[in-house]
Amino acid sequence: MAELVAAFLFIGVVAYAVLGGADFGAGFWDLLAGGARRGREPRHLIDVSLAPVWEANHTWLIYCLVVLWTSFPPAFAAITTTLYIPLILALLGIVLRGAGFAFRKATVRTEEQRLYGAAFALSSVLTPYCFGAIAGGLASGRVPTGGNGDAISSWVNPSSILGGILAVLACSYLAATYLTVEALHRDDQKLYRYFRDRAIAAGAVTGAVSIAGIFVLHADSPRLFDRLSGPALPLVVLAAVGGLVGLALLWARRTVGTRVAAAGAVAVVIVGWGVAQTPYLLGTHLSITEAAAPNTTLAVVVGVAILAGLLIVPSLVLLFRLSSRGAVSVDDRPFRGGVREGERGSGEGMVEGDGSAAGTDGRSGAARVGQGSGAGWTKGPRGTGAKTARTPAVPLGPATGRSRPRRWVPYAVCAGAVTATAVAGARATRPDARWYRELNTPDWQPPPWAFGAVWTPLYASIAVAGGRALNAARGPQRKALAGEFAANLALNAGWSNLFFRLRSPLAGLAGTLLLDASNVRLLTRVARTDRKAALVLLPYAAWCAYATCLNASIVARNHEPRHRGPAKS
């Protein structure tokens, strides 16, 4: 029962990170939007995107707090009496953020708008940082079971700083991705390019910081590092693949699946953290069963959580759908379809008409291209200037956005195949087995944790290159290329079984030689279709060649046959 309640609790954590995190990330981009004139259009898109849903997203925070203090009171007491400073700062940031967001739209004077806008933007950065710092303090075991731990070092430490920075970056990546899609739906090419570039940059920086964080966790949180490179490794690989697929979709100007890929990558990272921390609530101590309330209390919590899910989740889904269709508004301003006359907003307003692009310069209620059949347009004066045709450079809107719906399929298929390969290889790999530790290995062999750190981006590069090459190929060439990728991944997963399950470095050497030959064939085929995809695969081929040399050295140093038969440990 305790594990079930813990799962319900973690579902709330993931939901709040994916939904509320995007809200905080929007405030991050609000902070960096520039002065009043330059940042007016991005800020308007942020306002109209957040206003219908931002209060509903924070429902998940209340849910998490209630489940935590009701079901795991010792853990709640330990966390609140140790990490009370970042908790207070986070809650204060939420209050100031909401007040600033509400009041800056209600005020008229520029000075007051700047003040409330600064409160909204700064608190949007402070709050996710504090939540990330809290997660780092918990994961590193700095919260004692009895509570009343060090109020400073518990959240000012390498793991907490890493967690805070990653939280801010992940939120900014989510928000920029969501806003990019929103700009696409509004047919605003300027804001599309604005937020797309920022989404790609935020995703790249988040990936770089995550890789650098490996060394931080290895030194500061050894248990978390061991678990992330062990049981949670498939989730880490899947998160990296999801992030790269999201970036690829952004680069390809696709709306279908872009938000899902970004949200999925962040969600899988958090799930990986949960798996790595299991079975402890405080990182290295106080297990879930030890902190759990009596079973009668847990049963009530489960019943209430299920009932709340049946009532609240459909309401949230309906809210998001209405918001995406432009049916939710504040005052007399629609949330999809432009701004009122006299406002610049996103640069254009929408008017009732025949669906053609017409209007003026955008400063007096100019018309814009309608979406689909024009649903969601607002009434307004027709443009008095000459009508000019406008052809968007990016396919937008419900109809045109689905004109080539299968472009994302190869990326999804490759990501799934790569994930299955990574999971199969991870399940077979046993670097802690006794026979493996007794092998005579060369001095230039990397430490065990380095293999997971290297293979994560390499697997992601295979998925990206495969999706790109399959999109470029046609007919029989595409089938042959897909077969080559499948064979290569099969050989990749097979090496771990040959080396570890058979306990045979010689069999592993034969497998990696076959993999090298497959890499040469794969690079040749891919280069004929897409040279950039072939360049992406080069690090993978180079690492496999290095692994072959390493495997050959192990065979040479351990030429006597030993440890025959299937592995039992």
Coordinates of C-alpha atoms in Angstrom, one line a residue:
M1 CA 0.0 0.0 0.0
A2 CA 2.8 2.4 0.9
E3 CA 4.5 1.9 -2.5
L4 CA 1.2 2.6 -4.3
V5 CA 0.7 5.9 -2.5
A6 CA 4.4 6.8 -3.2
A7 CA 3.6 6.1 -6.9
F8 CA 0.5 8.4 -6.7
L9 CA 2.8 11.1 -5.1
F10 CA 5.3 10.8 -7.8
I11 CA 2.7 11.1 -10.5
G12 CA 1.9 14.5 -9.0
V13 CA 5.5 15.5 -9.0
V14 CA 5.9 14.7 -12.7
A15 CA 2.7 16.5 -13.6
Y16 CA 3.7 19.6 -11.7
A17 CA 7.1 19.6 -13.3
V18 CA 5.8 19.2 -16.9
L19 CA 2.8 21.6 -16.5
G20 CA 3.9 24.1 -13.8
G21 CA 7.5 23.9 -15.0
A22 CA 6.4 25.4 -18.4
D23 CA 4.8 28.3 -16.6
F24 CA 8.0 29.0 -14.7
G25 CA 10.0 28.8 -17.9
A26 CA 7.7 31.3 -19.5
G27 CA 8.7 33.8 -16.8
F28 CA 12.4 33.0 -17.5
W29 CA 11.9 34.1 -21.2
D30 CA 9.8 37.1 -19.9
L31 CA 12.9 38.2 -17.9
L32 CA 15.2 37.9 -21.0
A33 CA 12.7 39.5 -23.4
G34 CA 14.4 42.9 -23.3
G35 CA 12.9 46.4 -22.9
A36 CA 9.3 47.5 -23.1
R37 CA 9.4 48.0 -26.9
R38 CA 11.5 45.0 -27.9
G39 CA 9.9 42.6 -25.5
R40 CA 6.3 43.6 -26.0
E41 CA 5.4 40.9 -28.6
P42 CA 7.0 37.9 -26.8
R43 CA 5.5 39.0 -23.5
H44 CA 2.1 39.3 -25.0
L45 CA 2.3 35.7 -26.3
I46 CA 3.4 34.6 -22.9
D47 CA 0.5 36.4 -21.3
V48 CA -2.2 35.0 -23.5
S49 CA -0.7 31.5 -23.3
L50 CA -0.4 31.4 -19.6
A51 CA -3.5 33.2 -18.4
P52 CA -6.0 30.5 -18.9
V53 CA -4.1 27.7 -17.3
W54 CA -1.4 28.9 -14.9
E55 CA -3.6 28.7 -11.8
A56 CA -4.8 25.2 -12.7
N57 CA -1.3 23.9 -13.1
H58 CA -0.4 24.7 -9.5
T59 CA -3.1 22.3 -8.3
W60 CA -0.5 19.6 -8.6
L61 CA 1.7 21.3 -6.0
I62 CA -1.2 21.3 -3.5
Y63 CA -1.8 17.6 -4.3
C64 CA 1.8 16.7 -3.7
L65 CA 2.0 18.5 -0.3
V66 CA -1.3 17.0 0.9
V67 CA -0.3 13.4 -0.1
L68 CA 3.2 13.8 1.5
W69 CA 2.1 15.1 4.9
T70 CA -0.8 12.7 5.1
S71 CA 0.8 9.5 3.9
F72 CA 4.5 10.1 5.0
P73 CA 4.4 12.4 8.0
P74 CA 8.0 11.6 9.3
A75 CA 9.4 12.5 5.8
F76 CA 7.3 15.6 5.7
A77 CA 8.5 16.7 9.1
A78 CA 12.1 16.0 8.2
I79 CA 11.9 17.9 5.0
T80 CA 10.1 21.0 6.4
T81 CA 12.4 21.3 9.5
T82 CA 15.6 21.0 7.4
L83 CA 14.8 22.6 4.0
Y84 CA 12.5 25.3 5.3
I85 CA 14.5 28.2 3.7
P86 CA 14.2 27.0 0.1
L87 CA 10.6 26.0 0.8
I88 CA 9.7 29.4 2.1
L89 CA 11.5 31.1 -0.8
A90 CA 9.7 28.8 -3.3
L91 CA 6.3 29.5 -1.8
L92 CA 7.0 33.2 -1.6
G93 CA 8.1 33.1 -5.3
I94 CA 4.8 31.5 -6.3
V95 CA 2.8 34.2 -4.5
L96 CA 4.8 37.1 -5.9
R97 CA 4.7 35.5 -9.3
G98 CA 1.0 35.2 -9.3
A99 CA 0.5 38.8 -8.0
G100 CA 3.0 40.2 -10.5
F101 CA 1.4 38.3 -13.4
A102 CA -2.1 39.5 -12.5
F103 CA -1.3 43.1 -11.6
R104 CA 0.9 44.0 -14.5
K105 CA -2.0 43.5 -16.9
A106 CA -4.4 45.6 -14.7
T107 CA -2.1 48.6 -14.3
V108 CA -1.7 51.4 -16.8
R109 CA 1.4 53.3 -15.7
T110 CA 4.6 52.0 -17.3
E111 CA 6.6 52.1 -14.0
E112 CA 4.1 49.9 -12.2
Q113 CA 4.0 47.5 -15.1
R114 CA 7.8 47.2 -15.0
L115 CA 7.7 46.6 -11.2
Y116 CA 5.0 43.8 -11.4
G117 CA 6.7 42.4 -14.5
A118 CA 10.0 42.2 -12.7
A119 CA 8.3 40.4 -9.7
F120 CA 6.8 37.9 -12.1
A121 CA 10.0 37.2 -14.0
L122 CA 12.4 37.0 -11.1
S123 CA 10.2 34.8 -9.0
S124 CA 9.7 32.5 -12.0
V125 CA 13.4 31.8 -11.9
L126 CA 13.7 31.7 -8.1
T127 CA 11.0 29.2 -7.5
P128 CA 12.1 26.3 -9.9
Y129 CA 15.7 26.8 -8.6
C130 CA 14.6 26.3 -5.0
F131 CA 12.6 23.2 -6.0
G132 CA 15.6 21.8 -7.8
A133 CA 17.8 22.6 -4.8
I134 CA 15.4 20.7 -2.6
A135 CA 15.5 17.7 -4.8
G136 CA 19.3 17.8 -4.8
G137 CA 19.4 18.0 -1.0
L138 CA 17.0 15.0 -0.7
A139 CA 18.9 12.9 -3.3
S140 CA 22.3 13.5 -1.7
G141 CA 21.0 12.4 1.7
R142 CA 21.4 15.7 3.5
V143 CA 18.0 15.6 5.2
P144 CA 18.3 13.5 8.5
T145 CA 15.5 11.2 9.4
G146 CA 14.8 13.1 12.6
G147 CA 14.7 16.4 10.8
N148 CA 16.3 19.7 12.0
G149 CA 19.3 19.3 9.7
D150 CA 21.7 22.0 8.6
A151 CA 19.5 24.8 7.2
I152 CA 22.2 26.0 4.8
S153 CA 24.3 23.1 3.7
S154 CA 21.2 21.0 3.1
W155 CA 20.4 23.1 0.0
V156 CA 23.7 24.9 -0.7
N157 CA 25.8 22.1 -2.0
P158 CA 27.0 20.7 -5.4
S159 CA 24.0 18.4 -5.9
S160 CA 21.5 21.1 -5.0
I161 CA 23.1 23.7 -7.2
L162 CA 23.1 21.2 -10.0
G163 CA 19.5 20.4 -9.4
G164 CA 18.5 24.1 -9.2
I165 CA 20.3 24.9 -12.5
L166 CA 18.8 21.9 -14.3
A167 CA 15.3 22.8 -13.0
V168 CA 15.6 26.3 -14.4
L169 CA 17.0 25.1 -17.7
A170 CA 14.4 22.3 -18.1
C171 CA 11.6 24.7 -17.4
S172 CA 12.9 27.2 -19.9
Y173 CA 13.2 24.5 -22.5
L174 CA 9.6 23.3 -22.0
A175 CA 8.3 26.9 -22.1
A176 CA 10.2 27.8 -25.2
T177 CA 9.0 24.6 -27.0
Y178 CA 5.3 25.3 -26.0
L179 CA 5.5 28.9 -27.0
T180 CA 7.1 27.9 -30.4
V181 CA 4.2 25.7 -31.1
E182 CA 1.8 28.4 -30.0
A183 CA 3.4 30.9 -32.3
L184 CA 3.1 28.4 -35.2
H185 CA -0.6 28.0 -34.5
R186 CA -1.0 31.8 -34.6
D187 CA 0.9 31.9 -37.9
D188 CA 3.3 34.4 -36.4
Q189 CA 6.6 33.6 -38.1
K190 CA 8.6 36.3 -36.2
L191 CA 7.7 34.8 -32.8
Y192 CA 8.0 31.3 -34.2
R193 CA 11.7 31.9 -35.1
Y194 CA 12.2 33.9 -31.8
F195 CA 11.1 31.0 -29.5
R196 CA 12.3 28.2 -31.7
D197 CA 15.9 29.5 -31.5
R198 CA 15.6 29.8 -27.8
A199 CA 14.1 26.3 -27.4
I200 CA 17.0 24.8 -29.3
A201 CA 19.5 26.7 -27.3
A202 CA 17.9 25.9 -24.0
G203 CA 17.7 22.2 -25.0
A204 CA 21.4 22.1 -26.0
V205 CA 22.5 23.9 -22.8
T206 CA 20.4 21.5 -20.7
G207 CA 22.0 18.5 -22.3
A208 CA 25.5 19.9 -21.8
V209 CA 24.8 20.7 -18.1
S210 CA 23.4 17.2 -17.6
I211 CA 26.5 15.6 -19.0
A212 CA 28.7 17.8 -16.8
G213 CA 26.5 16.9 -13.9
I214 CA 27.6 13.3 -14.1
F215 CA 30.9 14.2 -12.6
V216 CA 29.2 16.3 -9.9
L217 CA 26.9 13.4 -8.8
H218 CA 29.8 11.0 -8.9
A219 CA 31.7 13.1 -6.4
D220 CA 28.8 14.4 -4.2
S221 CA 26.0 11.8 -4.5
P222 CA 27.6 8.4 -5.1
R223 CA 24.4 6.4 -4.4
L224 CA 22.3 8.5 -6.8
F225 CA 25.1 8.2 -9.4
D226 CA 25.3 4.4 -9.0
R227 CA 21.5 4.0 -9.3
L228 CA 21.3 6.4 -12.3
S229 CA 24.0 4.4 -14.1
G230 CA 22.4 1.1 -13.1
P231 CA 18.7 0.5 -12.8
A232 CA 17.7 3.9 -14.0
L233 CA 20.1 3.9 -17.0
P234 CA 17.5 3.0 -19.6
L235 CA 15.4 5.9 -18.5
V236 CA 18.3 8.3 -18.7
V237 CA 19.0 7.1 -22.3
L238 CA 15.3 7.4 -23.1
A239 CA 15.3 11.0 -21.8
A240 CA 18.3 11.9 -23.9
V241 CA 16.7 10.4 -27.0
G242 CA 13.4 12.2 -26.3
G243 CA 15.2 15.5 -25.9
L244 CA 17.1 15.1 -29.2
V245 CA 13.9 14.1 -31.0
G246 CA 12.2 17.2 -29.6
L247 CA 15.1 19.3 -30.9
A248 CA 15.0 17.6 -34.3
L249 CA 11.2 18.3 -34.6
L250 CA 11.8 21.9 -33.7
W251 CA 14.5 22.2 -36.3
A252 CA 12.2 20.5 -38.9
R253 CA 9.4 23.0 -38.1
R254 CA 7.0 20.3 -37.0
T255 CA 4.1 20.8 -34.6
V256 CA 3.0 17.2 -34.3
G257 CA 4.7 15.6 -31.3
T258 CA 7.0 18.5 -30.5
R259 CA 5.5 19.3 -27.2
V260 CA 5.0 15.6 -26.4
A261 CA 8.7 14.9 -27.0
A262 CA 9.8 17.8 -24.8
A263 CA 7.5 17.1 -22.0
G264 CA 8.3 13.3 -22.2
A265 CA 12.0 14.0 -22.0
V266 CA 11.6 16.1 -18.8
A267 CA 9.1 13.6 -17.3
V268 CA 11.4 10.6 -17.9
V269 CA 14.3 12.5 -16.2
I270 CA 12.2 12.9 -13.1
V271 CA 11.0 9.3 -13.2
G272 CA 14.6 8.3 -13.5
W273 CA 15.4 10.3 -10.4
G274 CA 12.5 8.5 -8.6
V275 CA 13.7 5.1 -9.6
A276 CA 17.3 5.9 -8.6
Q277 CA 16.1 7.1 -5.1
T278 CA 13.8 4.1 -4.5
P279 CA 13.2 2.7 -1.9
Y280 CA 14.3 5.7 0.2
L281 CA 12.3 9.0 0.6
L282 CA 15.3 10.9 1.9
G283 CA 17.9 9.8 -0.7
T284 CA 19.9 7.4 1.3
H285 CA 17.7 6.6 4.3
L286 CA 14.1 6.5 5.6
S287 CA 12.5 4.0 3.4
I288 CA 9.0 4.3 2.0
T289 CA 7.6 1.7 4.4
E290 CA 9.3 3.2 7.4
A291 CA 7.8 6.6 6.8
A292 CA 4.4 5.4 5.8
A293 CA 1.3 6.2 7.8
P294 CA -1.0 3.4 9.0
N295 CA -2.7 1.3 6.3
T296 CA -6.1 2.7 7.1
T297 CA -4.9 6.2 6.4
L298 CA -3.1 5.1 3.2
A299 CA -6.3 3.4 2.0
V300 CA -8.2 6.6 2.5
V301 CA -5.5 8.5 0.6
V302 CA -5.7 6.1 -2.3
G303 CA -9.5 6.4 -2.5
V304 CA -9.4 10.2 -2.4
A305 CA -6.6 10.3 -5.0
I306 CA -8.6 8.1 -7.4
L307 CA -11.7 10.1 -6.9
A308 CA -9.9 13.4 -7.3
G309 CA -8.3 12.0 -10.5
L310 CA -11.7 11.1 -11.9
L311 CA -13.0 14.6 -11.2
I312 CA -10.0 16.9 -11.8
V313 CA -8.1 15.3 -14.7
P314 CA -11.0 15.5 -17.2
S315 CA -11.6 19.1 -16.1
L316 CA -7.9 19.9 -16.7
V317 CA -8.0 18.2 -20.1
L318 CA -11.1 20.2 -21.1
L319 CA -9.4 23.4 -20.0
F320 CA -6.4 22.7 -22.1
R321 CA -8.4 21.8 -25.1
L322 CA -10.6 25.0 -24.8
S323 CA -7.5 27.1 -24.3
S324 CA -5.8 25.6 -27.4
R325 CA -8.9 26.3 -29.5
G326 CA -9.1 29.9 -28.3
A327 CA -12.4 29.5 -26.5
V328 CA -11.0 30.7 -23.1
S329 CA -10.7 34.4 -22.6
V330 CA -10.1 37.0 -20.0
D331 CA -12.3 40.1 -20.1
D332 CA -13.0 40.8 -23.7
R333 CA -9.7 39.6 -25.1
P334 CA -9.6 36.2 -26.8
F335 CA -6.6 34.0 -26.2
R336 CA -6.2 33.0 -29.8
G337 CA -6.8 35.5 -32.4
G338 CA -4.7 38.5 -31.7
V339 CA -5.2 41.6 -29.6
R340 CA -7.6 44.4 -29.3
E341 CA -7.5 47.4 -31.5
G342 CA -4.6 49.7 -30.7
E343 CA -2.4 47.0 -29.2
R344 CA 0.6 45.5 -30.9
G345 CA 0.7 42.2 -29.0
S346 CA 1.9 39.5 -31.2
G347 CA 2.0 41.8 -34.2
E348 CA -1.3 41.1 -35.8
G349 CA -5.0 40.8 -34.9
M350 CA -7.6 38.6 -36.5
V351 CA -10.8 39.9 -38.0
E352 CA -14.0 38.3 -39.3
G353 CA -13.7 37.8 -43.1
D354 CA -13.4 35.4 -45.9
G355 CA -10.1 33.8 -44.7
S356 CA -7.8 35.9 -47.0
A357 CA -4.9 37.8 -45.6
A358 CA -5.7 41.4 -45.5
G359 CA -4.9 44.4 -43.3
T360 CA -2.6 47.2 -42.4
D361 CA 0.6 47.5 -40.4
G362 CA -0.7 45.6 -37.3
R363 CA -1.0 48.7 -35.1
S364 CA -4.7 49.4 -35.7
G365 CA -6.2 46.0 -35.5
A366 CA -4.6 44.5 -38.6
A367 CA -6.0 41.3 -40.1
R368 CA -4.0 38.1 -40.3
V369 CA -4.3 34.8 -42.0
G370 CA -7.0 32.7 -40.4
Q371 CA -6.6 29.2 -39.2
G372 CA -8.6 26.4 -40.9
S373 CA -12.0 27.8 -41.5
G374 CA -11.5 30.9 -39.5
A375 CA -12.8 29.6 -36.2
G376 CA -11.8 31.7 -33.2
W377 CA -11.6 35.0 -35.1
T378 CA -12.6 38.1 -33.3
K379 CA -14.8 40.8 -34.6
G380 CA -13.0 43.9 -35.7
P381 CA -12.9 46.6 -38.4
R382 CA -11.6 45.5 -41.7
G383 CA -8.3 46.9 -42.8
T384 CA -8.6 50.1 -44.7
G385 CA -5.4 49.7 -46.6
A386 CA -4.7 47.8 -49.7
K387 CA -5.1 44.1 -49.3
T388 CA -1.9 42.2 -49.8
A389 CA -1.5 38.4 -50.1
R390 CA 0.6 36.8 -47.5
T391 CA 2.1 33.3 -47.8
P392 CA 3.5 31.9 -44.6
A393 CA 6.9 30.4 -44.9
V394 CA 6.1 27.7 -42.3
P395 CA 3.1 25.3 -42.7
L396 CA 0.8 26.2 -39.8
G397 CA -2.7 25.6 -38.6
P398 CA -4.7 22.4 -38.3
A399 CA -4.9 21.7 -42.0
T400 CA -1.4 22.6 -43.2
G401 CA 0.2 21.3 -40.0
R402 CA -0.9 17.8 -41.0
S403 CA 0.0 18.0 -44.6
R404 CA 3.0 15.7 -44.1
P405 CA 2.1 13.9 -40.9
R406 CA 4.6 11.1 -41.3
R407 CA 7.8 13.1 -41.1
W408 CA 8.0 12.4 -37.4
V409 CA 7.4 8.7 -37.6
P410 CA 11.0 7.7 -38.5
Y411 CA 12.3 9.6 -35.5
A412 CA 9.8 7.9 -33.2
V413 CA 10.5 4.5 -34.6
C414 CA 14.3 5.0 -34.3
A415 CA 13.9 6.3 -30.8
G416 CA 11.9 3.3 -29.8
A417 CA 14.4 0.9 -31.4
V418 CA 17.4 2.6 -29.8
T419 CA 15.7 2.6 -26.4
A420 CA 15.0 -1.2 -26.8
T421 CA 18.6 -1.7 -27.7
A422 CA 19.8 0.3 -24.7
V423 CA 17.6 -1.6 -22.3
A424 CA 18.6 -5.0 -23.7
G425 CA 22.3 -4.1 -23.5
A426 CA 21.9 -2.7 -20.0
R427 CA 20.1 -5.8 -18.7
A428 CA 22.9 -8.1 -20.0
T429 CA 25.8 -5.9 -18.9
R430 CA 27.1 -6.8 -15.4
P431 CA 30.3 -4.9 -14.6
D432 CA 30.0 -5.8 -10.9
A433 CA 30.1 -9.6 -11.6
R434 CA 33.0 -11.4 -9.9
W435 CA 34.4 -12.9 -13.0
Y436 CA 34.6 -9.6 -14.8
R437 CA 36.4 -7.9 -11.8
E438 CA 39.0 -10.7 -11.9
L439 CA 39.8 -10.0 -15.5
N440 CA 43.2 -8.4 -16.3
T441 CA 42.2 -5.1 -18.0
P442 CA 44.4 -2.4 -19.5
D443 CA 45.2 0.8 -17.8
W444 CA 43.5 2.8 -20.5
Q445 CA 40.1 1.3 -19.8
P446 CA 37.6 3.9 -18.7
P447 CA 35.9 3.5 -15.3
P448 CA 32.5 1.7 -15.4
W449 CA 30.5 4.9 -15.0
A450 CA 32.0 6.4 -18.1
F451 CA 30.4 3.9 -20.4
G452 CA 26.9 5.0 -19.4
A453 CA 27.9 8.7 -19.8
V454 CA 29.3 8.1 -23.3
W455 CA 26.6 5.7 -24.6
T456 CA 23.7 8.0 -23.7
P457 CA 24.5 10.7 -26.3
L458 CA 25.7 8.1 -28.7
Y459 CA 22.4 6.3 -28.6
A460 CA 20.6 9.6 -29.0
S461 CA 22.8 10.4 -32.1
I462 CA 21.7 7.0 -33.6
A463 CA 18.1 7.9 -33.2
V464 CA 18.5 11.4 -34.7
A465 CA 20.6 10.2 -37.6
G466 CA 18.3 7.3 -38.3
G467 CA 15.2 9.5 -38.4
R468 CA 16.9 12.0 -40.6
A469 CA 18.2 9.4 -43.1
L470 CA 15.0 7.5 -43.3
N471 CA 13.1 10.7 -44.0
A472 CA 15.5 11.5 -46.8
A473 CA 15.4 8.0 -48.4
R474 CA 12.6 6.7 -50.7
G475 CA 11.3 3.4 -51.8
P476 CA 13.7 0.4 -51.9
Q477 CA 16.5 2.6 -50.6
R478 CA 14.5 3.4 -47.5
K479 CA 13.8 -0.3 -46.8
A480 CA 17.4 -1.2 -47.2
L481 CA 18.5 1.6 -44.9
A482 CA 16.0 0.5 -42.3
G483 CA 17.3 -3.1 -42.5
E484 CA 20.8 -1.8 -42.1
F485 CA 19.9 0.1 -38.9
A486 CA 18.0 -2.9 -37.5
A487 CA 21.0 -5.2 -38.1
N488 CA 23.4 -2.7 -36.5
L489 CA 21.2 -2.3 -33.4
A490 CA 20.9 -6.1 -33.1
L491 CA 24.7 -6.5 -33.2
N492 CA 25.0 -3.6 -30.7
A493 CA 22.7 -5.3 -28.2
G494 CA 24.2 -8.7 -28.9
W495 CA 27.7 -7.8 -27.8
S496 CA 26.7 -7.5 -24.2
N497 CA 25.2 -10.9 -24.3
L498 CA 28.2 -12.4 -25.9
F499 CA 30.7 -10.8 -23.5
F500 CA 28.8 -10.8 -20.2
R501 CA 26.2 -13.6 -20.4
L502 CA 28.6 -16.1 -22.0
R503 CA 31.5 -14.8 -20.0
S504 CA 33.6 -14.8 -23.1
P505 CA 35.8 -11.8 -24.1
L506 CA 36.6 -13.7 -27.3
A507 CA 33.0 -14.0 -28.3
G508 CA 32.6 -10.4 -27.5
L509 CA 35.5 -9.5 -29.7
A510 CA 33.9 -11.4 -32.6
G511 CA 30.7 -9.5 -31.9
T512 CA 32.3 -6.1 -31.9
L513 CA 34.2 -6.8 -35.1
L514 CA 30.9 -7.6 -36.8
L515 CA 29.5 -4.4 -35.4
D516 CA 32.5 -2.4 -36.8
A517 CA 31.8 -4.0 -40.2
S518 CA 28.1 -3.1 -39.9
N519 CA 29.1 0.5 -39.0
V520 CA 31.1 0.9 -42.2
R521 CA 28.2 -0.4 -44.3
L522 CA 25.7 1.8 -42.4
L523 CA 27.9 5.0 -42.8
T524 CA 28.2 4.3 -46.5
R525 CA 24.5 3.9 -47.0
V526 CA 23.6 6.9 -44.9
A527 CA 26.2 9.1 -46.6
R528 CA 24.5 8.4 -50.0
T529 CA 21.2 9.6 -48.6
D530 CA 22.1 12.4 -46.1
R531 CA 25.7 13.4 -45.4
K532 CA 24.8 15.3 -42.2
A533 CA 23.2 12.2 -40.8
A534 CA 26.4 10.3 -41.6
L535 CA 28.5 12.9 -39.7
V536 CA 26.2 12.5 -36.7
L537 CA 27.0 8.8 -36.7
L538 CA 30.8 9.2 -36.8
P539 CA 31.3 9.5 -33.0
Y540 CA 29.3 6.2 -32.6
A541 CA 31.5 4.4 -35.1
A542 CA 34.6 5.8 -33.5
W543 CA 33.6 4.7 -30.1
C544 CA 32.8 1.2 -31.3
A545 CA 36.3 1.0 -32.9
Y546 CA 37.8 2.0 -29.5
A547 CA 35.7 -0.6 -27.8
T548 CA 37.1 -3.2 -30.3
C549 CA 40.6 -2.3 -29.3
L550 CA 39.7 -2.5 -25.7
N551 CA 38.0 -5.9 -26.1
A552 CA 41.0 -7.2 -28.1
S553 CA 43.4 -6.1 -25.3
I554 CA 41.3 -7.9 -22.7
V555 CA 41.4 -11.1 -24.8
A556 CA 45.2 -10.8 -25.2
R557 CA 45.6 -10.3 -21.4
N558 CA 43.3 -13.2 -20.5
H559 CA 44.1 -15.8 -23.2
E560 CA 43.5 -18.7 -20.9
P561 CA 40.0 -20.1 -21.2
R562 CA 38.0 -19.6 -18.0
H563 CA 34.5 -19.1 -16.6
R564 CA 32.7 -21.0 -19.3
G565 CA 29.0 -21.4 -19.2
P566 CA 26.0 -19.1 -18.7
A567 CA 26.4 -16.4 -16.2
K568 CA 24.7 -16.8 -12.8
S569 CA 25.8 -13.5 -11.2

